[in-house]
Coordinates of C-alpha atoms in Angstrom, one line a residue:
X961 CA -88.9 -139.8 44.5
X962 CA -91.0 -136.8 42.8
X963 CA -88.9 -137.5 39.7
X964 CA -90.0 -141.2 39.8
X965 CA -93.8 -140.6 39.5
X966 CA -95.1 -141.8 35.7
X967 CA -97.2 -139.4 33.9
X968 CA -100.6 -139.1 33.9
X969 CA -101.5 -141.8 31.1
X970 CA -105.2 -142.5 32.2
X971 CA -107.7 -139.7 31.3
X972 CA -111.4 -139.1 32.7
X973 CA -113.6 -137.9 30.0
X974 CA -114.1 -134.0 31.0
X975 CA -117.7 -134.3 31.2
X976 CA -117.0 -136.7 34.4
X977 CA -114.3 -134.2 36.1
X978 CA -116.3 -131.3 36.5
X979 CA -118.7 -132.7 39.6
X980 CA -116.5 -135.7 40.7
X981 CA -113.0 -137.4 41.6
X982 CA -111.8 -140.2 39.5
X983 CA -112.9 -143.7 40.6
X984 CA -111.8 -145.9 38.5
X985 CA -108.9 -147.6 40.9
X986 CA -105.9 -150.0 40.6
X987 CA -105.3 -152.4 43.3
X988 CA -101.6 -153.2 43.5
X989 CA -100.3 -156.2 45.2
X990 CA -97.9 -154.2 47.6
X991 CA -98.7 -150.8 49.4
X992 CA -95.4 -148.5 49.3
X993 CA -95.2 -148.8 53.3
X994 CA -95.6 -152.5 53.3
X995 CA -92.8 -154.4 55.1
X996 CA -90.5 -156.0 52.5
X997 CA -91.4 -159.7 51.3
X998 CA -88.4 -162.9 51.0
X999 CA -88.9 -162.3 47.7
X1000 CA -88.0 -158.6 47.8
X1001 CA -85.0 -159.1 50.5
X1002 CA -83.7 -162.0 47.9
X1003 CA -83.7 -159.8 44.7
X1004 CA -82.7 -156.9 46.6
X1005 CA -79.4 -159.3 48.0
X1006 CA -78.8 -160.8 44.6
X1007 CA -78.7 -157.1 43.2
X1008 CA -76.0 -156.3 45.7
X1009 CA -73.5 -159.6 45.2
X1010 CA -73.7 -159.5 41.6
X1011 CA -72.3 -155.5 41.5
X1012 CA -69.7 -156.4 43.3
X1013 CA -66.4 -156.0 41.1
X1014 CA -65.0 -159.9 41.9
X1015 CA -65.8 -163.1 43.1
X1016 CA -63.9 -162.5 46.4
X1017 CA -65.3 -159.0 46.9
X1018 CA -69.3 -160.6 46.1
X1019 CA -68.5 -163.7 48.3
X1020 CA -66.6 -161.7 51.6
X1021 CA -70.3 -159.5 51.7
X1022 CA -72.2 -160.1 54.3
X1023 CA -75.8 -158.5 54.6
X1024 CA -76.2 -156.7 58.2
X1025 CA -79.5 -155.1 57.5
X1026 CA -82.0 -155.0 54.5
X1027 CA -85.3 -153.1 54.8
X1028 CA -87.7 -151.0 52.8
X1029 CA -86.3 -147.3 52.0
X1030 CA -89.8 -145.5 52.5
X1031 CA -91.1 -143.3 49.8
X1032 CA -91.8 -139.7 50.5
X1033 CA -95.5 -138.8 52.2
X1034 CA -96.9 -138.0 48.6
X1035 CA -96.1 -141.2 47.0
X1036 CA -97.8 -143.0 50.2
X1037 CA -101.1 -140.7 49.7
X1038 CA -101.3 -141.6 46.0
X1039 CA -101.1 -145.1 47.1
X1040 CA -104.0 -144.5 49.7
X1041 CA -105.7 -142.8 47.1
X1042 CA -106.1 -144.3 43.9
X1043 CA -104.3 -147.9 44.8
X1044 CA -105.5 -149.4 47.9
X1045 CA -108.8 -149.7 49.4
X1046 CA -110.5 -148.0 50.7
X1047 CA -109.7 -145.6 48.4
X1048 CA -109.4 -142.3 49.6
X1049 CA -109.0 -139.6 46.3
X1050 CA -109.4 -136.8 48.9
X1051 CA -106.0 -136.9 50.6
X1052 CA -104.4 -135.5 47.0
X1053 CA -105.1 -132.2 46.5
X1054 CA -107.1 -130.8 43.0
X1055 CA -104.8 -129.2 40.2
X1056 CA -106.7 -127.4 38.0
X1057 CA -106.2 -128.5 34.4
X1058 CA -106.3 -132.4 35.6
X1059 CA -107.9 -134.6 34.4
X1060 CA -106.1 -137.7 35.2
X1061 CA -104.1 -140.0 37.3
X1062 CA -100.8 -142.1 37.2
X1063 CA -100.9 -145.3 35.8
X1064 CA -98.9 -146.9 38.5
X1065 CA -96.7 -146.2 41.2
X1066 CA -93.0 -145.8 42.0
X1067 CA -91.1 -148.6 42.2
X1068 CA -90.6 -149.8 45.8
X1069 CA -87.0 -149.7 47.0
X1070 CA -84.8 -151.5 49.8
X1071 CA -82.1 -150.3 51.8
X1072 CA -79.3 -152.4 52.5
X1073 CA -75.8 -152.2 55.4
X1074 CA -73.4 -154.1 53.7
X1075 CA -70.4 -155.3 55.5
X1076 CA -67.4 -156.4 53.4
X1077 CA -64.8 -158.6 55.8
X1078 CA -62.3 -158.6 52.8
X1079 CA -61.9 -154.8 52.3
X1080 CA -63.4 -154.1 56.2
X1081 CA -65.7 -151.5 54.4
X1082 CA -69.6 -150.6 55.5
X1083 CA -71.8 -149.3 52.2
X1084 CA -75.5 -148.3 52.1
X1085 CA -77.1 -149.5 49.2
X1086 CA -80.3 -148.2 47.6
X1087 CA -82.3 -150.6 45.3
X1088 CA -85.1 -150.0 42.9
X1089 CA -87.8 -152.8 42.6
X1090 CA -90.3 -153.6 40.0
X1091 CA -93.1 -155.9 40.3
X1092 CA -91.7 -158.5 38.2
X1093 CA -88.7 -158.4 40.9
X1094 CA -90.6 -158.6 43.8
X1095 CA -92.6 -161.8 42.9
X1096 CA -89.6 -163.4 42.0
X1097 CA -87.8 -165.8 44.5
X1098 CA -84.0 -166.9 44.4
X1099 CA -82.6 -163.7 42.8
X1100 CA -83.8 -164.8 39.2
X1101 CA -84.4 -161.4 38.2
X1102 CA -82.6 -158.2 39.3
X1103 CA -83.2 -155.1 40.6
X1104 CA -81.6 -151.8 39.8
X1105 CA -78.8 -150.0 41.8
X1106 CA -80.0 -146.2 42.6
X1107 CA -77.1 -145.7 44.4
X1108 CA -74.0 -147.5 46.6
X1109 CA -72.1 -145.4 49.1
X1110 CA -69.1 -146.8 51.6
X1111 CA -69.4 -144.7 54.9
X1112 CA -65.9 -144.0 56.3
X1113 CA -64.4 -145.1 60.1
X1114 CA -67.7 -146.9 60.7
X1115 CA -68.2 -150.8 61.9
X1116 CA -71.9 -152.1 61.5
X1117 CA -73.2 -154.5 64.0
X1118 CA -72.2 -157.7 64.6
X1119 CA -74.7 -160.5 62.3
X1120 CA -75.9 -163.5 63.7
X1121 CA -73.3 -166.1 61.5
X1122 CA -70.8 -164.0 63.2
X1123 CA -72.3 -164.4 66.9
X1124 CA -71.9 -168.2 65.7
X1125 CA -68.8 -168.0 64.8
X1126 CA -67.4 -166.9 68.2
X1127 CA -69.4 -169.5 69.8
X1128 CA -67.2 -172.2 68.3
X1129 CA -64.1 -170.6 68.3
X1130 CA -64.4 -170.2 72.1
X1131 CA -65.3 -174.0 72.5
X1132 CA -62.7 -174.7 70.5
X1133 CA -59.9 -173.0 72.6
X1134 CA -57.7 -175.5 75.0
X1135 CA -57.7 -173.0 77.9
X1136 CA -61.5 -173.2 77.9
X1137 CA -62.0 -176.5 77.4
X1138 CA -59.3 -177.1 80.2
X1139 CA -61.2 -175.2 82.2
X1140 CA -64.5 -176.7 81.8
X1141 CA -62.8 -179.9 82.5
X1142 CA -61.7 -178.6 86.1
X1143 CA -65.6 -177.3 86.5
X1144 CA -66.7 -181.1 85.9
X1145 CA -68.2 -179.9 82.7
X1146 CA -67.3 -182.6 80.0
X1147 CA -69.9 -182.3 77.2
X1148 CA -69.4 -178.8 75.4
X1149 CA -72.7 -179.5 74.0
X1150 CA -74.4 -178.8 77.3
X1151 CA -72.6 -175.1 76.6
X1152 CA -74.3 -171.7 75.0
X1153 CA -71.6 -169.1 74.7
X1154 CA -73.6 -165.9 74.6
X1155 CA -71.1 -163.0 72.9
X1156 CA -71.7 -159.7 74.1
X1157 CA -70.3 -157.1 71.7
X1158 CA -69.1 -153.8 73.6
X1159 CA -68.0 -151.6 70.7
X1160 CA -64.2 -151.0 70.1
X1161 CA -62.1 -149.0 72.3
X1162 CA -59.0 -148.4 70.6
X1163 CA -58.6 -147.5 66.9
X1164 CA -56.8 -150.9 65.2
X1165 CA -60.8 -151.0 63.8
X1166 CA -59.2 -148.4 61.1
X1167 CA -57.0 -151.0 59.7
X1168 CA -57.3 -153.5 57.0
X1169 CA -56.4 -156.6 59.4
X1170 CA -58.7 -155.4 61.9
X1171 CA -61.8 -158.2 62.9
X1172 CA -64.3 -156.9 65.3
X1173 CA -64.2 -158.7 68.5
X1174 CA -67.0 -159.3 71.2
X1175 CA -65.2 -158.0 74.3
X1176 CA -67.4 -159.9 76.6
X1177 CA -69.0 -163.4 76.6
X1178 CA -71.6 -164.7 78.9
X1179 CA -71.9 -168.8 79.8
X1180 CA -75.0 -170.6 80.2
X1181 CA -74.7 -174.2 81.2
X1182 CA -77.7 -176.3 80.2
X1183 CA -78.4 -179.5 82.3
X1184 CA -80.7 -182.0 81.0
X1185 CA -82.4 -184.3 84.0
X1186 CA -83.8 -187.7 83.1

């Protein structure tokens, strides 16, 4: 991130460096350590779909995690000290022969786990925000990738459409229904199938066919009393 810093474009007149720190201050509308805001996680998502190479490849994504990639401790102390109150110039140290400060900071940045169900590949994404991006909503504007890297023999964790997914698919299958049915348990809706996803224990996860499978589920049974 030391590369990402802008020059010094601001300059104190030397008459007011020789006795005190710079004051004059620029308030920013995100701290680099603040969480991410929905309009940061949507550009930050749309960035992502949109490099994917084809429509199936963009629309088989699915987004297991999307956070802020934290800056390195000298970015955060030139927030504290010249961006944010209360201001705190002090926690940079003096270089002799400056006379200035940096117009803004670094971008903000998001890391994203991607999890592709048509290639069965994980990726870690890196991308770059402006402030323009991160006050836009619905992906209107883009960020910028830094970089995109698929991590080898890995599975992410299961999502929560995924979690939904099995829910149906078990309420769907004869045997259980069948067997609801001998329980005295005719309205499915009265149901919550709770998946309970115990990691893989065999290596078919290596293969392109491979779908990751809960091994466990867990059955509530909601009864509603007039």
């Amino acid at each position: 991130m030391a590369t990402l810093i802008h020059p010094i474009v601001e300059t104190i007149p030397e008459s007011s460096t020789k006795a005190v720190i710079p004051t004059i201050m620029r308030a920013q509308s995100s701290h680099s350590l603040d969480p991410l805001s929905a309009a940061e996680i949507s550009v930050a998502v749309a960035t992502v779909r949109a490099a994917g190479s084809t429509p199936e490849v963009r629309d088989s994504m699915r987004f297991i995690e999307v956070v802020l990639s934290e800056p390195e401790k000298h970015v955060v102390a030139l927030a504290d000290a010249y961006f944010f109150p209360p201001f705190q110039p002090s926690l940079l140290p003096r270089t002799k022969g400056v006379t200035g400060f940096p117009g803004k900071l670094p971008p903000r940045c998001t890391r994203l786990i991607v999890y592709n169900r048509k290639s069965n590949e994980t990726s870690i994404w890196i991308v770059e925000l402006s402030e323009v991006h991160a006050a836009t909503r619905g992906g209107h504007h883009r960020g910028k990738v830094i970089s995109s890297q698929v991590v080898p023999d890995v599975q992410p964790l299961m999502d929560a459409v995924e979690y939904a997914e099995c829910e149906v698919v078990v309420k769907d299958f004869p045997p259980f229904r069948e067997a609801m049915k001998k329980r005295g348990i005719e309205d499915l809706d009265l149901v919550m199938v709770d998946p309970w996803c115990a990691s893989y224990h065999s290596n078919l996860w290596k293969t392109s066919t491979y779908e990751r499978v809960p091994k466990r589920s867990l059955l509530r049974i909601c009864r509603v009393y007039n």
